Amino acid sequence: MNNNWFRRLLLSYLPVFFIVTTILFIIFFQVFNEQNRKEALKANEFLASQVMQYLDNSLRSIDFKVLREILTNSSLKNYFAVSGSHDVYAGIQAVQVIDDLKIDFPLIDSIYLVRYTDDTVFSNGKGVPIGEFPDAAFIGESRAANSQKWVGSRDFKAFDEAAQPAKHVITLVRSVGSGQGLIVVNVDLQTLRKSIMQMYDPEFTFVNVFNRSGDSLWENNRTGRDNASLASGEVFSEFTSGYSGWKVETGLNNGKIIKFALKFYDIWFAFAVAVVFIGVIWVIYVTRRNYKPIEQIVTLIQTVSSQTQLGPVKENEFRFIQNTLERMIDQTRQYQEEYEENLLLQKKYFFQELLEGAREFADSDLQSEMRKFNLPELADRWTVAVVEIDRYPQFAADYHEQDQSLLKFVLISILQENTRQEGNEVWAEWISDRRLYAILWLPETMQPEEVEHQVLSGYLDRVEQYLNFTVTIGMGQAATDLRGLRSSLKGAVRALDYKAVLGVGQIIWFADVPDSKNDVYELLKTISLLVQAMRVSDEIWEKHFDRLFAQITASVLSRQEMINTVQLLFQQYKREFAELPREYLELWTALLGRLLNQLDDWETADDLRLLCWETFRELAQQMQTLRYAKKHRTHILRIRKYVEENYHNPELSLNYLSNLFDINPKYLSKLFKDEIGEKFVDLLITHRIEKAKQLMMETDKPIQEISEEVGYTNYNSFNRAFKNVVGIAPSDYRKAI
């Protein structure tokens, strides 16, 4: 077959595959690049927040410490309180305060004190007039503005550092007292910047800090973004401090390269659009070029289907082709299924005709039917095997109908496979729900016993190995004609009838079925003794029950014979119970109905024995309960009368009555509840309280005496019981009447 059409399609659409792949790669790198950009933004936002937090915490800590020293340090107060420089001790104490602050905060470069009382600046352990101090101009501005804010950035040089260059600092100015002076704290920006640079890599990231005026803290007297020496790049994030008002900006260095890498997304997107556009043009071109063969196919289908439409079809061409092919396939499949279904039904019907003898076949007709169903030609000898699923009700309950059909198919498949492995042929059909009937071809040299050992034994082993249930097989005798085949079927079915006594999960050959030793007289005798013992509730019925089923097993009865024996037992029960009171007959009728519903679910004699045993045991127990209740029903009336006559006895209780009338206390309590409708204690209390109410109405006896007369030796117990029954105390009740 020429594959030009396949190659044309392949070469036509293969470029589209590469185009789509390229687009996917572009989208991947674009998404990856965008993700990196987002991560960079998040990282810079975090860095900016950390820098701002570090700056605020550092400056707040210094400010708080200085303010605390101003308010609480007595040495600092003493220094600003004296006038003149003659108090050396006050200066020493001030130096100690300044040194402590520098030790606590390494960011502090210098501290000097300005005292207005004598216009003196104290720095580095020395006091000089303000006019001689290098920072006199800044002091004047701060004094005039009364500023208490951080000032930055600026250049600062102490008076004893003339040879040293000025340092770039930020300054905290705090007033002392009510115009006593100032404390000026200078923080070295170089040290502060080094501390901040430990948080990031300057090679890739920059951090700029600007004061309220927009000046950079890192460079003096220059505006932040106009300063060429500042780290530059695209600003990714910025934060403004609510404390100092300073702004922190962060971003990436080497701006041109980073921007090109980040903005290359636009180039990728434009390239992807161009590739998609080219792919669309290519697909349109290829589709137009290859459309002509499809058009020819559509025209051919229209011609074959005798359609009169000459122009282009209104519906989609591919849909038209698909619908036409689907109709053809559906019709073909439908014809095939109907043929196969009819063939299967005919084959099963033919199978039943062979076994049941519903139709007589001439040799030529028989051979023709066998060839029709693709069956092997009949040999001289056959045999019939019947495979029955053990405990079929349980099997039907455990598996869904579809699963049951599948498992039955598996049983046939295993049987066919096992038989053919031994060089034999088999024809098996499910004639009933639980039984698989099979015809086995016997070679001239093989006896039915050999079939049992060579074929069916392996079949049982495989069923037990692979499935969760067992089967029992009945084997008939060998046959040489159709009449013998039908006789073999009867033998196999008869063999299965003895599965109940011989056991399940085995092969039962008709020749191995023992002769029945059914002694009807002995069975009837045992049944009569059993029913008589049950009628009088004699426990010896259990012995007769065991003897009955032992006789059934020893007699080797078939399933039907066992059912007949049990029905004899039921009839005997019915006759005997007809003479008993109505409640006994109703009890037996209810239990018998339940037992009859379960009689189809047993497989072996042991199963039947267990079903009957449970029913008879329940019958014996309920009959015993009925007799026991009848026996004590008259007692309970006597006991109630005794209670009503001896209610005043303080010792009256359940134990007292059980000893008096020889009845178990628990059973006596149950009798009170069942027969009288209330508990013994409630009955006794109610009777006593009613007598007490009668005595209070008819006599003037004291309540204490009345409580003793009705059986209460303890007045509190009588008072509590009276209130529980009547709802009020005895004294209130007497007043009310």
XYZ file of C-alpha atoms in Angstrom:
737
model
C 0.000 0.000 0.000
C 1.383 3.398 -1.015
C 1.952 5.670 1.986
C 2.319 8.964 0.095
C -0.713 10.390 1.896
C 0.806 9.538 5.276
C 4.148 11.140 4.372
C 2.424 14.251 3.038
C 0.489 14.716 6.245
C 3.570 14.054 8.331
C 5.697 16.597 6.449
C 2.823 19.050 6.444
C 2.181 19.172 10.156
C 5.644 18.381 11.513
C 6.690 22.071 11.300
C 3.614 22.925 13.352
C 4.945 20.617 16.026
C 8.257 22.503 16.097
C 6.426 25.827 16.150
C 4.298 24.769 19.124
C 7.376 23.413 20.886
C 9.205 26.697 20.317
C 6.275 28.647 21.711
C 6.201 26.423 24.767
C 9.900 27.053 25.363
C 9.390 30.784 24.945
C 6.469 30.755 27.357
C 8.529 28.756 29.824
C 11.433 31.206 29.772
C 9.042 34.125 29.908
C 7.266 32.716 32.945
C 10.611 31.845 34.503
C 11.910 35.379 33.875
C 8.740 36.943 35.254
C 8.936 34.747 38.311
C 12.536 35.854 38.905
C 11.444 39.448 38.589
C 8.727 38.946 41.176
C 11.163 37.222 43.511
C 13.630 40.104 43.082
C 10.878 42.583 43.950
C 9.952 40.608 47.058
C 13.603 40.336 48.124
C 14.175 44.082 47.681
C 10.993 44.907 49.591
C 12.193 42.734 52.436
C 15.673 44.298 52.343
C 14.254 47.837 52.358
C 11.997 47.020 55.294
C 14.904 45.464 57.209
C 17.174 48.479 56.556
C 14.439 50.874 57.609
C 13.734 48.819 60.726
C 17.463 48.741 61.570
C 17.779 52.534 61.118
C 14.678 53.281 63.180
C 15.646 50.881 65.960
C 19.217 52.221 66.142
C 18.205 55.887 66.121
C 15.274 55.329 68.497
C 17.540 53.490 70.941
C 20.108 56.321 70.955
C 17.370 58.963 71.249
C 15.657 57.077 74.071
C 18.921 56.566 75.958
C 19.924 60.237 75.659
C 16.488 61.387 76.775
C 16.587 58.982 79.685
C 19.987 60.281 80.783
C 18.725 63.865 80.582
C 15.751 63.055 82.776
C 17.293 60.662 85.292
C 21.080 61.038 85.422
C 22.049 63.205 88.379
C 25.634 63.649 87.130
C 24.349 65.193 83.906
C 21.983 67.423 85.841
C 24.851 68.554 88.118
C 26.969 69.491 85.115
C 24.322 71.732 83.607
C 23.420 73.161 87.031
C 26.926 74.605 87.810
C 28.210 77.806 86.283
C 31.773 78.141 85.092
C 34.454 75.580 84.484
C 35.817 75.450 88.008
C 33.777 72.352 88.952
C 36.201 69.654 87.805
C 34.235 66.833 89.412
C 31.087 67.736 87.449
C 33.157 67.587 84.229
C 34.547 64.172 85.160
C 31.019 62.895 85.787
C 29.873 64.313 82.428
C 32.774 62.556 80.695
C 31.662 59.303 82.342
C 28.120 59.766 80.998
C 29.455 60.472 77.486
C 31.763 57.419 77.586
C 28.939 55.152 78.753
C 26.797 56.285 75.847
C 29.596 55.598 73.352
C 30.184 52.156 74.839
C 26.474 51.286 74.707
C 26.074 52.514 71.135
C 29.122 51.927 68.869
C 27.437 53.953 66.107
C 28.010 57.172 68.132
C 31.116 59.002 66.876
C 31.123 61.930 69.287
C 29.045 63.717 71.928
C 29.406 67.263 73.209
C 27.476 69.232 75.790
C 26.446 72.867 75.348
C 25.819 74.811 78.567
C 24.042 78.132 78.126
C 24.757 79.457 81.640
C 28.402 80.152 80.699
C 28.208 79.520 76.877
C 30.587 76.611 77.165
C 30.940 73.521 74.958
C 32.216 70.385 76.722
C 33.773 67.848 74.337
C 36.401 65.141 74.809
C 36.896 66.137 78.444
C 37.497 69.805 77.676
C 35.359 72.889 77.950
C 35.725 75.771 75.467
C 33.620 78.796 74.683
C 30.995 78.286 72.021
C 32.634 80.831 69.725
C 35.882 78.868 69.666
C 34.197 75.505 68.962
C 34.283 74.428 65.274
C 30.585 73.517 65.345
C 29.528 76.932 66.705
C 27.374 77.735 63.672
C 25.385 74.475 64.042
C 24.939 75.196 67.767
C 23.576 78.610 66.965
C 21.079 77.226 64.457
C 19.930 74.535 66.879
C 19.587 77.053 69.750
C 17.537 79.375 67.637
C 15.297 76.628 66.224
C 15.110 74.730 69.524
C 15.348 71.562 67.334
C 15.092 68.135 68.860
C 15.150 66.119 65.612
C 17.784 64.047 63.893
C 19.715 66.261 61.517
C 21.581 64.839 58.579
C 23.682 64.626 56.875
C 26.523 67.077 57.600
C 30.292 67.343 58.090
C 31.595 67.575 61.648
C 35.102 68.152 63.052
C 35.948 68.453 66.776
C 38.164 71.304 67.952
C 41.079 68.964 68.819
C 41.028 67.243 65.371
C 42.317 70.118 63.246
C 44.626 67.872 61.260
C 41.907 65.295 60.582
C 39.326 65.604 57.789
C 35.737 66.315 58.739
C 33.513 63.283 59.311
C 30.201 62.705 57.612
C 27.630 62.391 60.438
C 24.005 62.642 61.362
C 23.221 64.529 64.560
C 20.707 64.232 67.374
C 20.038 67.451 69.297
C 18.272 67.276 72.672
C 17.494 70.276 74.959
C 18.351 69.965 78.638
C 15.974 71.392 81.211
C 14.354 74.754 80.561
C 17.006 76.321 78.364
C 19.977 74.995 80.364
C 21.770 73.686 77.291
C 21.963 71.014 74.623
C 23.275 67.496 74.199
C 24.554 66.937 70.681
C 25.117 63.317 69.561
C 26.914 62.672 66.255
C 26.521 59.271 64.569
C 29.209 58.346 62.031
C 27.464 57.649 58.717
C 30.390 55.567 57.471
C 29.996 53.188 60.424
C 26.213 53.130 59.956
C 26.597 52.361 56.248
C 29.004 49.499 56.940
C 26.487 48.005 59.371
C 23.756 48.200 56.752
C 25.992 46.795 53.974
C 26.288 43.560 55.957
C 22.627 42.887 55.072
C 23.169 42.678 51.280
C 25.752 42.151 48.544
C 26.746 45.589 47.130
C 27.941 43.940 43.936
C 24.344 43.185 42.910
C 22.172 45.337 45.171
C 22.242 48.989 46.174
C 20.689 50.761 49.167
C 20.288 54.551 49.281
C 18.974 56.539 52.252
C 17.601 60.098 51.866
C 16.666 62.595 54.593
C 13.550 64.738 54.700
C 15.068 67.231 52.270
C 15.847 64.525 49.715
C 19.610 64.650 50.390
C 21.510 61.397 50.450
C 22.928 60.386 53.816
C 25.889 58.729 52.152
C 27.091 61.972 50.419
C 27.096 65.457 51.921
C 25.445 68.480 50.283
C 24.273 66.564 47.204
C 20.813 65.687 46.083
C 20.234 61.906 46.086
C 19.386 60.958 42.515
C 21.573 63.729 40.987
C 24.646 62.428 42.762
C 26.777 60.523 40.290
C 28.708 58.695 43.017
C 25.540 57.051 44.393
C 24.815 53.415 43.583
C 22.438 53.431 40.627
C 19.994 51.093 39.024
C 16.255 50.469 38.784
C 14.579 51.166 42.125
C 12.551 48.088 43.102
C 11.212 49.212 46.470
C 11.228 52.140 48.859
C 10.100 52.754 52.427
C 9.671 56.009 54.389
C 10.220 56.042 58.145
C 7.435 57.383 60.298
C 10.004 58.224 62.974
C 12.782 60.053 61.137
C 10.996 60.822 57.876
C 13.928 59.325 55.926
C 13.382 57.243 52.802
C 15.157 53.983 51.943
C 15.469 52.893 48.298
C 16.715 49.478 47.114
C 17.296 47.978 43.678
C 19.721 46.067 41.481
C 23.106 47.367 40.308
C 24.344 47.318 36.708
C 21.049 48.724 35.530
C 21.484 48.343 31.798
C 22.204 44.609 31.857
C 19.493 43.839 34.440
C 16.940 45.971 32.626
C 17.746 44.259 29.367
C 17.351 40.820 30.995
C 14.110 41.768 32.703
C 12.630 43.577 29.720
C 13.645 40.857 27.288
C 10.150 39.501 28.022
C 8.759 41.985 25.480
C 11.135 40.686 22.827
C 10.169 37.075 23.597
C 6.482 37.933 23.437
C 6.849 39.660 20.072
C 8.838 36.712 18.759
C 6.184 34.241 19.963
C 3.427 36.246 18.232
C 5.412 36.225 15.003
C 5.994 32.477 15.231
C 2.302 31.841 15.852
C 1.375 34.000 12.883
C 3.795 32.122 10.620
C 2.419 28.787 11.906
C -1.158 29.842 11.109
C -0.199 30.812 7.553
C 1.637 27.513 7.116
C -1.340 25.439 8.329
C -3.746 27.311 6.035
C -1.471 26.725 3.057
C -0.997 23.006 3.786
C -4.724 22.485 4.454
C -5.639 24.081 1.120
C -3.089 21.995 -0.733
C -4.224 18.704 0.837
C -7.962 19.359 0.742
C -8.500 17.995 -2.765
C -8.168 14.246 -1.806
C -10.695 14.772 1.008
C -13.100 16.401 -1.428
C -12.758 13.413 -3.734
C -13.578 11.044 -0.846
C -16.680 13.033 0.023
C -17.833 12.957 -3.602
C -17.294 9.207 -3.760
C -19.307 8.597 -0.580
C -22.125 10.764 -1.920
C -22.173 8.780 -5.139
C -22.183 5.395 -3.360
C -24.906 6.464 -0.951
C -27.033 7.626 -3.929
C -27.347 11.165 -2.694
C -28.645 13.687 -5.219
C -26.773 16.689 -3.815
C -24.242 17.740 -6.457
C -22.729 20.795 -4.882
C -20.652 21.011 -1.689
C -22.258 19.369 1.333
C -23.725 21.666 3.906
C -22.271 19.871 6.889
C -18.604 19.543 7.750
C -16.838 17.122 5.385
C -15.109 15.223 8.161
C -18.354 14.966 10.076
C -20.062 13.712 6.932
C -17.386 11.046 6.421
C -17.476 10.099 10.081
C -21.258 9.781 10.209
C -21.300 7.660 7.074
C -18.619 5.317 8.374
C -20.256 5.117 11.813
C -23.572 4.120 10.266
C -21.863 1.437 8.219
C -19.908 0.158 11.241
C -22.986 0.192 13.487
C -25.020 -1.761 10.983
C -22.239 -4.285 10.513
C -21.759 -4.658 14.279
C -25.501 -4.989 14.821
C -25.769 -7.712 12.184
C -22.771 -9.506 13.675
C -24.113 -9.315 17.232
C -27.532 -10.524 16.217
C -26.008 -13.400 14.306
C -23.709 -14.405 17.182
C -26.513 -14.062 19.733
C -28.829 -16.197 17.659
C -26.033 -18.702 17.145
C -25.369 -18.914 20.907
C -29.057 -19.366 21.666
C -29.374 -22.020 18.965
C -26.294 -23.780 20.304
C -27.652 -23.818 23.871
C -31.054 -24.995 22.655
C -29.397 -27.776 20.648
C -27.448 -28.741 23.807
C -30.667 -29.045 25.808
C -32.306 -31.099 23.075
C -29.411 -33.564 23.135
C -29.490 -34.010 26.914
C -33.226 -33.856 27.607
C -34.354 -35.955 24.607
C -36.817 -33.348 23.395
C -35.862 -34.137 19.810
C -34.680 -37.196 17.978
C -31.730 -36.803 15.610
C -30.711 -38.925 12.667
C -26.976 -39.450 12.300
C -26.712 -37.113 9.329
C -28.756 -34.380 11.044
C -26.675 -34.692 14.195
C -23.397 -34.393 12.338
C -24.725 -31.402 10.378
C -25.756 -29.592 13.568
C -22.370 -30.292 15.160
C -20.552 -28.783 12.182
C -22.897 -25.784 12.202
C -21.843 -24.876 15.720
C -18.176 -25.653 15.089
C -18.197 -28.621 17.475
C -15.969 -31.696 17.115
C -17.492 -34.682 15.434
C -19.102 -37.181 17.743
C -16.911 -40.095 18.704
C -18.071 -43.463 19.959
C -18.144 -42.616 23.682
C -19.257 -39.632 25.756
C -19.984 -38.844 29.376
C -21.851 -36.067 31.177
C -20.525 -34.019 34.094
C -22.624 -31.527 36.065
C -20.711 -28.766 37.891
C -22.690 -27.107 40.721
C -21.614 -23.944 42.539
C -21.544 -24.681 46.272
C -23.558 -22.423 48.584
C -25.096 -20.581 45.644
C -27.275 -18.165 47.739
C -24.108 -16.847 49.383
C -22.432 -16.648 45.967
C -25.357 -14.593 44.610
C -25.237 -12.287 47.640
C -21.456 -11.714 47.460
C -21.216 -10.848 43.770
C -23.013 -8.451 41.466
C -24.842 -9.910 38.456
C -22.071 -8.823 36.087
C -19.448 -10.375 38.359
C -21.484 -13.583 38.532
C -21.576 -13.795 34.741
C -17.833 -13.209 34.582
C -17.098 -15.899 37.175
C -19.327 -18.377 35.380
C -17.425 -17.650 32.173
C -14.194 -18.300 34.078
C -15.540 -21.681 35.247
C -16.270 -22.690 31.639
C -12.871 -21.425 30.455
C -10.959 -23.360 33.122
C -12.907 -26.536 32.296
C -12.208 -26.188 28.560
C -8.541 -25.436 29.123
C -8.043 -28.371 31.514
C -9.841 -30.761 29.184
C -7.894 -29.743 26.085
C -4.592 -29.994 27.936
C -5.381 -33.693 28.396
C -6.197 -34.047 24.679
C -9.951 -34.244 25.167
C -12.883 -32.130 23.986
C -15.688 -30.663 26.086
C -18.942 -28.830 25.386
C -20.328 -26.955 28.398
C -23.399 -24.755 28.828
C -25.085 -23.008 31.798
C -28.580 -24.494 31.718
C -29.535 -23.237 35.213
C -28.205 -20.533 37.510
C -26.095 -22.790 39.687
C -25.312 -25.774 37.438
C -22.935 -26.079 34.492
C -23.684 -29.089 32.263
C -20.819 -30.516 30.231
C -20.456 -33.276 27.611
C -16.958 -34.790 27.577
C -15.630 -36.740 24.622
C -13.985 -39.994 25.757
C -11.190 -41.537 23.719
C -11.497 -45.278 23.180
C -8.735 -46.002 25.699
C -10.072 -43.728 28.485
C -12.555 -44.729 31.141
C -14.787 -42.259 33.022
C -12.694 -42.887 36.158
C -9.653 -41.616 34.292
C -11.520 -38.486 33.280
C -12.170 -37.888 36.976
C -8.506 -38.164 37.924
C -6.855 -36.586 34.870
C -9.254 -33.768 33.982
C -11.723 -32.945 36.716
C -9.362 -33.226 39.696
C -7.111 -30.575 38.181
C -10.201 -28.486 37.443
C -11.238 -28.561 41.120
C -7.711 -27.622 42.208
C -7.579 -24.601 39.903
C -11.032 -23.405 40.961
C -10.022 -23.632 44.611
C -6.728 -21.856 43.876
C -8.022 -18.926 41.824
C -11.614 -18.406 43.041
C -13.185 -17.674 46.408
C -15.786 -20.422 46.210
C -15.905 -24.145 45.483
C -17.820 -26.390 43.123
C -19.022 -30.002 43.321
C -19.042 -32.233 40.224
C -21.447 -35.074 39.518
C -20.209 -37.663 36.992
C -22.431 -39.939 34.884
C -21.572 -43.215 33.189
C -20.072 -43.545 29.729
C -22.501 -43.467 26.774
C -22.298 -44.661 23.175
C -25.525 -43.131 21.824
C -27.986 -40.358 22.579
C -30.081 -42.542 24.874
C -26.985 -43.442 26.883
C -25.993 -39.750 26.956
C -29.298 -38.840 28.556
C -28.932 -41.700 31.020
C -25.470 -40.366 31.877
C -27.050 -36.965 32.624
C -29.506 -38.570 35.039
C -26.652 -40.389 36.763
C -24.666 -37.153 37.169
C -27.692 -35.292 38.574
C -28.440 -38.184 40.953
C -24.833 -38.123 42.140
C -25.170 -34.415 42.972
C -28.281 -35.147 45.035
C -25.993 -36.888 47.547
C -23.728 -33.849 47.933
C -25.598 -33.015 51.135
C -24.361 -36.146 52.883
C -21.076 -36.810 51.043
C -19.747 -33.237 51.224
C -18.979 -30.311 48.897
C -15.952 -29.405 46.821
C -15.376 -32.898 45.357
C -16.165 -35.202 42.453
C -19.100 -37.580 43.025
C -19.297 -40.394 40.467
C -22.681 -42.021 40.066
C -21.116 -45.460 40.660
C -19.725 -44.321 44.037
C -23.101 -43.276 45.436
C -23.856 -45.746 48.273
C -27.192 -47.462 48.590
C -29.645 -45.665 50.827
C -30.354 -47.301 54.204
C -33.474 -45.300 54.889
C -35.188 -46.944 57.901
C -38.419 -44.961 57.985
C -39.646 -46.704 61.134
C -36.591 -45.691 63.164
C -36.750 -42.119 61.854
C -40.444 -41.803 62.776
C -39.757 -43.232 66.212
C -36.997 -40.690 66.865
C -39.163 -37.841 65.531
C -42.002 -38.844 67.867
C -39.685 -38.945 70.899
C -38.189 -35.563 69.956
C -41.559 -33.837 69.625
C -42.886 -35.385 72.860
C -39.838 -34.171 74.800
C -40.138 -30.711 73.282
C -43.836 -30.545 74.157
C -43.201 -31.086 77.872
C -40.018 -28.937 77.813
C -37.848 -31.915 78.695
C -34.165 -31.197 77.998
C -33.773 -34.738 76.674
C -35.063 -33.366 73.338
C -31.510 -32.350 72.504
C -30.388 -35.981 72.676
C -33.240 -37.068 70.393
C -32.381 -34.233 67.992
C -28.748 -35.369 67.723
C -29.860 -38.961 67.257
C -32.232 -37.960 64.418
C -29.512 -36.261 62.378
C -27.068 -39.045 63.129
C -29.621 -41.449 61.621
C -30.026 -39.161 58.574
C -26.261 -39.148 57.993
C -25.888 -42.877 58.543
C -28.757 -43.618 56.165
C -26.947 -41.764 53.323
C -30.078 -39.895 52.266
C -30.294 -37.703 49.213
C -31.142 -34.029 49.523
C -34.787 -34.611 48.672
C -35.032 -37.485 51.177
C -33.604 -35.220 53.862
C -36.196 -32.549 53.040
C -38.944 -35.183 53.219
C -37.681 -36.303 56.640
C -37.679 -32.733 57.946
C -41.198 -32.215 56.597
C -42.302 -35.318 58.536
C -40.803 -33.693 61.611
C -42.739 -30.477 60.950
C -46.017 -32.372 60.486
C -45.482 -34.190 63.786
C -44.875 -30.870 65.520
C -48.034 -29.440 63.999
C -50.167 -32.341 65.289
C -48.715 -32.185 68.790
C -48.894 -28.398 69.133
C -52.497 -28.368 67.955
C -53.405 -29.830 71.364
C -51.521 -27.099 73.309
C -52.825 -23.622 74.225
C -53.070 -21.051 71.456
C -49.905 -19.125 72.381
C -47.762 -22.265 71.935
C -49.225 -22.887 68.491
C -48.633 -19.268 67.482
C -45.045 -19.515 68.690
C -44.419 -22.675 66.645
C -46.103 -21.191 63.554
C -43.899 -18.075 63.644
C -40.665 -20.051 64.070
C -41.687 -22.596 61.435
C -42.341 -19.863 58.875
C -38.891 -18.425 59.427
C -37.290 -21.873 59.126
C -39.140 -22.675 55.885
C -37.747 -19.494 54.307
C -34.219 -20.751 55.024
C -34.604 -24.335 53.834
C -33.313 -23.533 50.330
C -30.037 -22.101 51.648
C -28.402 -25.249 53.044
C -25.876 -27.419 51.248
C -24.893 -30.234 53.609
C -26.542 -32.247 56.354
C -24.562 -30.210 58.878
C -26.030 -26.984 57.452
C -29.549 -28.424 57.725
C -28.879 -29.611 61.266
C -27.639 -26.147 62.283
C -30.722 -24.419 60.830
C -33.104 -26.799 62.632
C -31.073 -26.701 65.851
C -31.245 -22.898 66.117
C -35.016 -22.910 65.533
C -35.759 -25.776 67.970
C -33.503 -24.321 70.658
C -35.277 -20.956 70.408
C -38.623 -22.782 70.509
C -37.624 -24.677 73.655
C -36.429 -21.509 75.377
C -39.576 -19.532 74.582
C -41.819 -22.453 75.623
C -39.942 -22.666 78.897
C -40.414 -18.909 79.366
C -44.148 -19.223 78.696
C -44.539 -22.074 81.185
C -42.475 -20.256 83.785
C -44.558 -17.099 83.348
C -47.836 -19.045 83.626
C -46.597 -20.790 86.734
C -45.857 -17.531 88.546
C -48.727 -15.444 87.218
C -50.985 -16.698 90.002
C -48.150 -16.115 92.459
C -47.876 -12.454 91.568
C -51.567 -11.883 92.340
C -51.122 -13.534 95.732
C -47.998 -11.467 96.348
C -49.797 -8.252 95.441
C -52.618 -9.083 97.843
C -50.049 -9.835 100.539
C -48.408 -6.445 99.978
C -51.729 -4.614 100.225
C -52.542 -6.400 103.495
C -49.066 -6.104 105.091
C -47.949 -2.731 103.789
C -47.327 -1.568 107.420
C -44.503 -4.122 107.842
C -41.225 -2.107 107.850
C -39.262 -5.169 106.648
C -41.359 -5.607 103.523
C -39.002 -5.744 100.474
C -38.239 -7.789 97.339
C -35.820 -10.030 99.231
C -38.399 -10.530 101.975
C -41.056 -11.543 99.429
C -38.645 -13.758 97.422
C -37.770 -15.711 100.589
C -41.413 -15.901 101.602
C -42.698 -17.128 98.226
C -39.500 -18.883 97.026
C -39.019 -16.756 93.875
C -35.779 -15.218 92.568
C -35.706 -11.461 93.459
C -34.763 -10.380 89.909
C -37.494 -12.498 88.367
C -39.968 -11.256 90.958
C -39.119 -7.662 90.045
C -39.647 -8.504 86.359
C -43.027 -10.117 87.165
C -44.156 -6.959 88.989
C -43.190 -4.857 85.968
C -44.773 -7.194 83.379
C -47.952 -8.259 85.214
C -48.794 -5.259 87.395
C -47.235 -2.526 85.238
C -45.110 -0.870 87.906
C -42.144 -1.621 90.099
C -42.570 -3.237 93.523
C -41.109 -0.185 95.318
C -43.484 2.204 93.523
C -46.464 -0.025 94.334
C -45.539 -0.224 98.040
C -44.876 3.518 98.424
C -48.110 4.485 96.657
C -50.177 2.146 98.875
C -48.555 3.408 102.088
C -49.055 7.075 101.168
C -52.714 6.497 100.291
C -53.269 4.864 103.703
C -51.477 7.759 105.390
C -53.689 10.297 103.617
C -56.770 8.320 104.705
C -55.607 8.293 108.357
C -54.913 12.032 108.325
C -58.383 12.722 106.978
C -60.277 10.342 109.300
C -58.260 10.607 112.559
C -56.431 13.169 114.666
C -53.393 10.989 115.203
C -49.991 12.707 115.083
C -48.162 12.475 111.762
C -45.266 10.646 113.474
C -47.651 7.932 114.664
C -49.285 7.691 111.237
C -45.877 7.234 109.554
C -45.132 4.281 111.860
C -48.552 2.759 111.209
C -47.980 2.735 107.449
C -44.528 1.117 107.759
C -42.062 4.025 108.094
C -39.950 3.831 111.246
C -38.012 6.918 110.126
C -40.166 10.060 109.904
C -37.726 11.738 107.464
C -38.163 8.858 105.030
C -41.959 9.155 105.335
C -41.815 12.938 104.849
C -39.620 12.573 101.720
C -41.794 9.820 100.218
C -45.007 11.802 100.913
C -43.645 14.904 99.195
C -42.522 12.856 96.161
C -45.986 11.323 95.743
C -48.365 14.119 96.830
C -46.166 17.146 96.062
C -46.394 18.778 99.542
C -45.273 17.871 103.075
C -47.623 15.830 105.330
C -48.113 18.759 107.724
C -49.140 21.051 104.849
C -51.482 18.386 103.534
C -53.217 18.082 106.934
C -53.636 21.852 107.091
C -55.116 21.889 103.584
C -57.782 19.300 104.415
